[in-house]
PDB file of C-alpha atoms in Angstrom:
ATOM      1  CA  MET D  25     -15.779  -4.318 -18.254  1.00 47.00           C
ATOM      2  CA  ASN D  26     -18.955  -4.563 -19.073  1.00 60.00           C
ATOM      3  CA  MET D  27     -21.241  -5.668 -15.725  1.00 72.00           C
ATOM      4  CA  LYS D  28     -23.448  -8.512 -17.002  1.00 86.00           C
ATOM      5  CA  PHE D  29     -27.141  -8.745 -16.281  1.00 96.00           C
ATOM      6  CA  LYS D  30     -30.031 -11.237 -16.664  1.00 96.00           C
ATOM      7  CA  THR D  31     -33.448 -11.480 -16.403  1.00 97.00           C
ATOM      8  CA  GLY D  32     -35.663 -10.800 -13.308  1.00 97.00           C
ATOM      9  CA  ASP D  33     -32.724  -7.944 -12.347  1.00 97.00           C
ATOM     10  CA  LYS D  34     -33.731  -4.957 -10.530  1.00 98.00           C
ATOM     11  CA  VAL D  35     -31.912  -2.041 -12.441  1.00 98.00           C
ATOM     12  CA  SER D  36     -31.771   2.041 -13.134  1.00 97.00           C
ATOM     13  CA  TRP D  37     -30.690   4.165 -16.104  1.00 95.00           C
ATOM     14  CA  ASN D  38     -31.393   7.812 -17.072  1.00 92.00           C
ATOM     15  CA  SER D  39     -33.573   8.964 -19.703  1.00 87.00           C
ATOM     16  CA  GLU D  40     -34.905  12.271 -20.554  1.00 86.00           C
ATOM     17  CA  ALA D  41     -36.955  12.110 -17.743  1.00 80.00           C
ATOM     18  CA  GLY D  42     -35.018  11.763 -15.539  1.00 89.00           C
ATOM     19  CA  LYS D  43     -33.787   8.822 -13.555  1.00 93.00           C
ATOM     20  CA  VAL D  44     -35.914   5.221 -13.735  1.00 93.00           C
ATOM     21  CA  SER D  45     -35.932   1.709 -13.000  1.00 96.00           C
ATOM     22  CA  GLY D  46     -37.139  -1.381 -13.586  1.00 97.00           C
ATOM     23  CA  THR D  47     -36.719  -5.491 -14.324  1.00 98.00           C
ATOM     24  CA  ILE D  48     -34.924  -6.582 -17.414  1.00 98.00           C
ATOM     25  CA  ILE D  49     -37.477  -9.131 -18.879  1.00 97.00           C
ATOM     26  CA  LYS D  50     -34.996 -10.381 -22.007  1.00 97.00           C
ATOM     27  CA  VAL D  51     -31.238 -10.284 -23.000  1.00 97.00           C
ATOM     28  CA  HIS D  52     -30.325 -10.403 -26.090  1.00 97.00           C
ATOM     29  CA  THR D  53     -26.785 -11.567 -27.079  1.00 96.00           C
ATOM     30  CA  ARG D  54     -27.468 -11.190 -31.500  1.00 97.00           C
ATOM     31  CA  ASP D  55     -28.735  -8.034 -33.314  1.00 97.00           C
ATOM     32  CA  PHE D  56     -32.760  -7.854 -32.951  1.00 96.00           C
ATOM     33  CA  ASP D  57     -34.888  -5.296 -34.403  1.00 94.00           C
ATOM     34  CA  TYR D  58     -37.139  -2.825 -31.641  1.00 88.00           C
ATOM     35  CA  LYS D  59     -39.280  -0.393 -32.522  1.00 86.00           C
ATOM     36  CA  GLY D  60     -37.899   0.072 -36.265  1.00 92.00           C
ATOM     37  CA  TYR D  61     -35.043   0.544 -34.782  1.00 92.00           C
ATOM     38  CA  THR D  62     -31.978  -2.669 -35.384  1.00 95.00           C
ATOM     39  CA  HIS D  63     -29.914  -2.836 -32.075  1.00 95.00           C
ATOM     40  CA  HIS D  64     -26.380  -4.586 -32.278  1.00 96.00           C
ATOM     41  CA  ALA D  65     -25.546  -7.030 -29.478  1.00 96.00           C
ATOM     42  CA  THR D  66     -23.653  -9.949 -29.149  1.00 95.00           C
ATOM     43  CA  GLU D  67     -22.381 -12.603 -26.404  1.00 94.00           C
ATOM     44  CA  ALA D  68     -19.971 -10.927 -25.421  1.00 93.00           C
ATOM     45  CA  ASP D  69     -21.506  -7.001 -25.311  1.00 94.00           C
ATOM     46  CA  PRO D  70     -25.516  -7.982 -24.936  1.00 96.00           C
ATOM     47  CA  GLN D  71     -28.572  -5.684 -24.955  1.00 96.00           C
ATOM     48  CA  TYR D  72     -31.490  -5.934 -21.992  1.00 97.00           C
ATOM     49  CA  GLU D  73     -34.950  -5.579 -22.148  1.00 96.00           C
ATOM     50  CA  ILE D  74     -36.414  -3.771 -19.048  1.00 97.00           C
ATOM     51  CA  LYS D  75     -40.067  -2.769 -17.921  1.00 97.00           C
ATOM     52  CA  SER D  76     -40.164   0.172 -16.222  1.00 95.00           C
ATOM     53  CA  ASP D  77     -41.560   0.392 -12.782  1.00 94.00           C
ATOM     54  CA  LYS D  78     -43.873   3.111 -12.834  1.00 91.00           C
ATOM     55  CA  THR D  79     -44.966   3.126 -16.513  1.00 89.00           C
ATOM     56  CA  ASP D  80     -45.114  -0.555 -17.914  1.00 83.00           C
ATOM     57  CA  HIS D  81     -42.658   1.231 -20.649  1.00 91.00           C
ATOM     58  CA  ILE D  82     -40.240  -1.229 -22.648  1.00 93.00           C
ATOM     59  CA  ALA D  83     -37.179  -0.263 -23.232  1.00 93.00           C
ATOM     60  CA  ALA D  84     -33.823  -1.335 -24.539  1.00 94.00           C
ATOM     61  CA  HIS D  85     -29.925  -0.546 -23.040  1.00 94.00           C
ATOM     62  CA  LYS D  86     -26.905  -1.504 -23.236  1.00 94.00           C
ATOM     63  CA  GLY D  87     -24.987  -2.507 -20.107  1.00 94.00           C
ATOM     64  CA  THR D  88     -23.361  -0.090 -19.667  1.00 93.00           C
ATOM     65  CA  ALA D  89     -26.302   2.401 -19.273  1.00 94.00           C
ATOM     66  CA  LEU D  90     -27.502   0.778 -16.585  1.00 96.00           C
ATOM     67  CA  THR D  91     -26.828   0.052 -13.131  1.00 95.00           C
ATOM     68  CA  LYS D  92     -28.428  -2.736 -10.868  1.00 95.00           C
ATOM     69  CA  ILE D  93     -30.005  -1.685  -8.011  1.00 94.00           C
TER      70      ILE D  93
END
C-alpha cells in the first residue's frame, strides 16, 4: 500500500547526489507536465512536488520513493 502524504509533510528520498529531504508543496492527482515530461498521477497513486531543504530545488516523485520524516 502506498503511503499518502499531504502538503507540508517533511519527507526524504534518494537522489543521484544521495539522501535529500524537503517539504511537500503540492499533491497531484491528475497527469501533469513538469520539466518537459508528463507525469502520471491518479487519486489512488498521486505524485508530489517537494521543495528541497538545502537547495530550494523542486522535485516530483511518487509516494513509493518518499519516506516521511
